[in-house]
mmCIF file of C-alpha atoms in Angstrom:
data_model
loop_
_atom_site.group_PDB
_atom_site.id
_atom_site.type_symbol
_atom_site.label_atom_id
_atom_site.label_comp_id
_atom_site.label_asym_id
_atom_site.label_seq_id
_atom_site.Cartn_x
_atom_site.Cartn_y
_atom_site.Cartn_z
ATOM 1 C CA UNK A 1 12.523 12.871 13.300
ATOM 2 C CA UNK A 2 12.110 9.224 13.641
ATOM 3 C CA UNK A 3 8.539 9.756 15.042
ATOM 4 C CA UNK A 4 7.405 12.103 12.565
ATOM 5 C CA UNK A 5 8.665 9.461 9.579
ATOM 6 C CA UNK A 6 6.100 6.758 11.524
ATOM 7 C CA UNK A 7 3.448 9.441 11.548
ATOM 8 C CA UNK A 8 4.100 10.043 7.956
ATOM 9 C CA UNK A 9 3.885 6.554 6.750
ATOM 10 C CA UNK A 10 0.574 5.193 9.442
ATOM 11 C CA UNK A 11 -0.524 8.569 7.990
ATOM 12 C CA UNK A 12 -0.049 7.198 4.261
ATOM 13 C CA UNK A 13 -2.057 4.471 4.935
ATOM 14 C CA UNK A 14 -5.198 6.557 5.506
ATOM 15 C CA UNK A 15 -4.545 8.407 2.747
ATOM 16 C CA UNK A 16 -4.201 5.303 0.731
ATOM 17 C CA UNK A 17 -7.241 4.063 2.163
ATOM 18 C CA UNK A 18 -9.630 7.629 1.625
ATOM 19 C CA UNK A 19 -8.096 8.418 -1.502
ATOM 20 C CA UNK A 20 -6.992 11.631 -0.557
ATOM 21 C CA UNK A 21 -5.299 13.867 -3.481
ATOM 22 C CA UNK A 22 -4.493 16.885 -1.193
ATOM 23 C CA UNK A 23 -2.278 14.718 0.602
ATOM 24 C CA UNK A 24 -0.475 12.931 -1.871
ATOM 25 C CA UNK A 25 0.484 16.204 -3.406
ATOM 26 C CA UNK A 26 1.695 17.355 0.035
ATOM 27 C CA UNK A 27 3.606 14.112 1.291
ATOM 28 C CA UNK A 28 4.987 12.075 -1.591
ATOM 29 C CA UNK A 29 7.896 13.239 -3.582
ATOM 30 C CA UNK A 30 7.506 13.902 -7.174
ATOM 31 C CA UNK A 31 10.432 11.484 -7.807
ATOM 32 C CA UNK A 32 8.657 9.115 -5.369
ATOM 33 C CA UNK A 33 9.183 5.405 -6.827
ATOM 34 C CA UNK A 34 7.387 2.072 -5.630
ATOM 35 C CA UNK A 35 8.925 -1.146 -6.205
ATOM 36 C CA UNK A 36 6.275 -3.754 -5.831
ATOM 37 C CA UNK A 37 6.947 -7.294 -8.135
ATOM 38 C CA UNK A 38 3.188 -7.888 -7.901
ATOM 39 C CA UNK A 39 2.214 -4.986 -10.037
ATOM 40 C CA UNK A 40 2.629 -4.553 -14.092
ATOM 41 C CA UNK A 41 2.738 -0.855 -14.530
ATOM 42 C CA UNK A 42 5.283 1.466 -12.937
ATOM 43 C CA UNK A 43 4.180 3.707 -9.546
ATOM 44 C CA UNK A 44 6.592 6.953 -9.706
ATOM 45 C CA UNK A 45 5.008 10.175 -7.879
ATOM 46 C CA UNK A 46 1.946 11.072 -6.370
ATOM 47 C CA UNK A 47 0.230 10.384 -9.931
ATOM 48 C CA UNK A 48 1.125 6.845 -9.591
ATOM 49 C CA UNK A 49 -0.162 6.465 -6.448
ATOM 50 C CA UNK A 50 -3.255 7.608 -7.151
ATOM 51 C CA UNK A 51 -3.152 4.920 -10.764
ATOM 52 C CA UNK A 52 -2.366 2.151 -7.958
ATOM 53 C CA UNK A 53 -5.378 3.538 -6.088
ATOM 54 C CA UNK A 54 -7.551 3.243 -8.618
ATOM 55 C CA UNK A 55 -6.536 -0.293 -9.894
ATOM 56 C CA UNK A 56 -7.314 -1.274 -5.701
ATOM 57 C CA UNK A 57 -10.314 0.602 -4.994
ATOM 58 C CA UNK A 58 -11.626 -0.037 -8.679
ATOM 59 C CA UNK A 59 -11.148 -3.948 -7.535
ATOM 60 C CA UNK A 60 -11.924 -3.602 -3.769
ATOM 61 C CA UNK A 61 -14.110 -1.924 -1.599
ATOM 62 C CA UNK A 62 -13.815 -1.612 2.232
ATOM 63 C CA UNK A 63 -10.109 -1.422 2.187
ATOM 64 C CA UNK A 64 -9.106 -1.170 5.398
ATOM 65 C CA UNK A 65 -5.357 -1.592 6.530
ATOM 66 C CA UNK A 66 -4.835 -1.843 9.981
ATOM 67 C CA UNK A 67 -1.059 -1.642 11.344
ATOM 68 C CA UNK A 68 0.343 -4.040 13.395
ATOM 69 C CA UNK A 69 3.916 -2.443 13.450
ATOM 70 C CA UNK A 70 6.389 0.417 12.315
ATOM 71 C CA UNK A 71 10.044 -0.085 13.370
ATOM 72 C CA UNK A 72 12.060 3.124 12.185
ATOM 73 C CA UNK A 73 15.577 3.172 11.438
ATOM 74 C CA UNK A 74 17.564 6.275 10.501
ATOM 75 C CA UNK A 75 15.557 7.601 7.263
ATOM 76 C CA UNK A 76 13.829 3.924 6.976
ATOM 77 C CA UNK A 77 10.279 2.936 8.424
ATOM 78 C CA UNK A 78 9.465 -0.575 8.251
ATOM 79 C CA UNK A 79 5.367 -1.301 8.058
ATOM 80 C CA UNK A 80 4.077 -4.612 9.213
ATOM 81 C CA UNK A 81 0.242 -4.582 8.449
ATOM 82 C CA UNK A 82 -2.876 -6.445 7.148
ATOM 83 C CA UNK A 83 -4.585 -5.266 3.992
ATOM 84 C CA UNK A 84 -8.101 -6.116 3.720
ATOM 85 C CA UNK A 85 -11.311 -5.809 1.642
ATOM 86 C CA UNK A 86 -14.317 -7.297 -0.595
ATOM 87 C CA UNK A 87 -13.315 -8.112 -3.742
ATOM 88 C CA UNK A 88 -16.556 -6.325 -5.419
ATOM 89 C CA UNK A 89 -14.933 -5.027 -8.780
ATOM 90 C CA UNK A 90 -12.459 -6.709 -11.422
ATOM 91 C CA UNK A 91 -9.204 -7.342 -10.167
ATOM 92 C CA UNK A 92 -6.354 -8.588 -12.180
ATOM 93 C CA UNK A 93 -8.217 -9.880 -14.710
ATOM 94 C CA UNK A 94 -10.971 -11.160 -11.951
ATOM 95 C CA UNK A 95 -14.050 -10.920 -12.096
ATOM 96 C CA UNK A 96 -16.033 -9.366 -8.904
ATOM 97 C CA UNK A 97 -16.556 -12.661 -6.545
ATOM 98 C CA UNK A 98 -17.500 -10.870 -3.407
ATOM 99 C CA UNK A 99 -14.933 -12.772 -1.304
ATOM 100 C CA UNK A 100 -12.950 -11.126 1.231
ATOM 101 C CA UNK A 101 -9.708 -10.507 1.416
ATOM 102 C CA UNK A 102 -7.074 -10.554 4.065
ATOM 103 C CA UNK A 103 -3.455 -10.540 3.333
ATOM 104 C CA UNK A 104 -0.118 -9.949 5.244
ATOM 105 C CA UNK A 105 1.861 -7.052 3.907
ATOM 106 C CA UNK A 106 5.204 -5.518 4.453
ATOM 107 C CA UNK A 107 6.260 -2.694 3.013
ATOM 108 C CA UNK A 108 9.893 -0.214 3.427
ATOM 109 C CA UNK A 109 9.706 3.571 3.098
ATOM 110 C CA UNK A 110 12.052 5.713 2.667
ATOM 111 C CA UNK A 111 11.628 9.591 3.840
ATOM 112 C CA UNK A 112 13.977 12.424 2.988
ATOM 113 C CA UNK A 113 12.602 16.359 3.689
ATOM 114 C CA UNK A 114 9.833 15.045 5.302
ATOM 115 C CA UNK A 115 7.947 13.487 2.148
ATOM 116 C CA UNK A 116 7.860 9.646 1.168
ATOM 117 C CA UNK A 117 10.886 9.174 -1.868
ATOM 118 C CA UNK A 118 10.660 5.315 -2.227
ATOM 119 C CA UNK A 119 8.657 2.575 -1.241
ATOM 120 C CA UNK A 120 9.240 -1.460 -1.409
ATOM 121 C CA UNK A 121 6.069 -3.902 -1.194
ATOM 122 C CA UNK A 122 6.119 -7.405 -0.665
ATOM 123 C CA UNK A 123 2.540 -8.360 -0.165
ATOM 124 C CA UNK A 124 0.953 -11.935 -0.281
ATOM 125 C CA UNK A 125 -0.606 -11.991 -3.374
ATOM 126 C CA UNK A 126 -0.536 -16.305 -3.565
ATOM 127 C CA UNK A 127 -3.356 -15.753 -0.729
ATOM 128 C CA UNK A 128 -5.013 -13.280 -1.920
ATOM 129 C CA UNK A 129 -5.408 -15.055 -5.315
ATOM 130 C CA UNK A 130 -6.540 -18.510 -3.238
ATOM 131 C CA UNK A 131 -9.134 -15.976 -0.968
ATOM 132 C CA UNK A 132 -10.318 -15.248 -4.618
ATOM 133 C CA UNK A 133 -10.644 -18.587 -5.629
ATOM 134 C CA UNK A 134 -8.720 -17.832 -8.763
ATOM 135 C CA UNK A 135 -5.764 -20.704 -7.358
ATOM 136 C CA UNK A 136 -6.207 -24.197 -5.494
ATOM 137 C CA UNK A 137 -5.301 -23.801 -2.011
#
């Protein structure tokens, strides 16, 4: 079980990344809930994964996030990875600057039946916002 929840969430990731409906549907619970402090609007279900999707990719192109780690614990699969991309779109209230973006991420998944149920996100938005030039480094 533990392998297939690792497989599930690197597998999320691509998903993330191609914007892929089909597997959304298939792979995140309809009471699926993300708790992310960076973010203004709520992220419940596969619909609000695909709003978050659209706010990134509407802000970013080549998103790419690679994974450096996944350390799995009973129904828990911790995610240590980078999330990158051109800032080519507005972004939280941004306008497009072309710069790009690299940023540490961590994010907590929880799996129950074999679908994604919750999901915390701590990502480094203070760097992302000084790779943007919108803060003073």
């Amino acid at each position: 079980m533990t392998e297939d929840n690792r497989r599930l969430v690197r597998a999320y990731f691509d998903a993330f990344r191609d914007c892929d409906d089909a597997w959304w549907d298939a792979n995140i619970a309809p009471d699926f809930v993300r708790h992310d402090p960076g973010l203004d609007f709520e992220v419940r279900g596969p619909a609000g994964v695909r709003k978050l999707a659209a706010v990134l990719h509407g802000g970013l192109s080549d998103i790419a996030m690679p994974v450096d780690e996944l350390i799995a614990e009973g129904d828990c699969i911790l995610a240590r990875l980078r999330f990158q991309g051109r800032h080519t779109g507005e972004f939280q209230g941004l306008p497009a600057t072309g710069q790009h973006v690299d940023i540490v991420v961590m994010d907590l998944f929880q799996v129950a039946d074999g679908r994604l149920v919750e999901h915390w996100a701590l990502m480094d938005n203070l760097t992302m916002l000084k790779q943007l030039g919108a803060v003073d480094t």
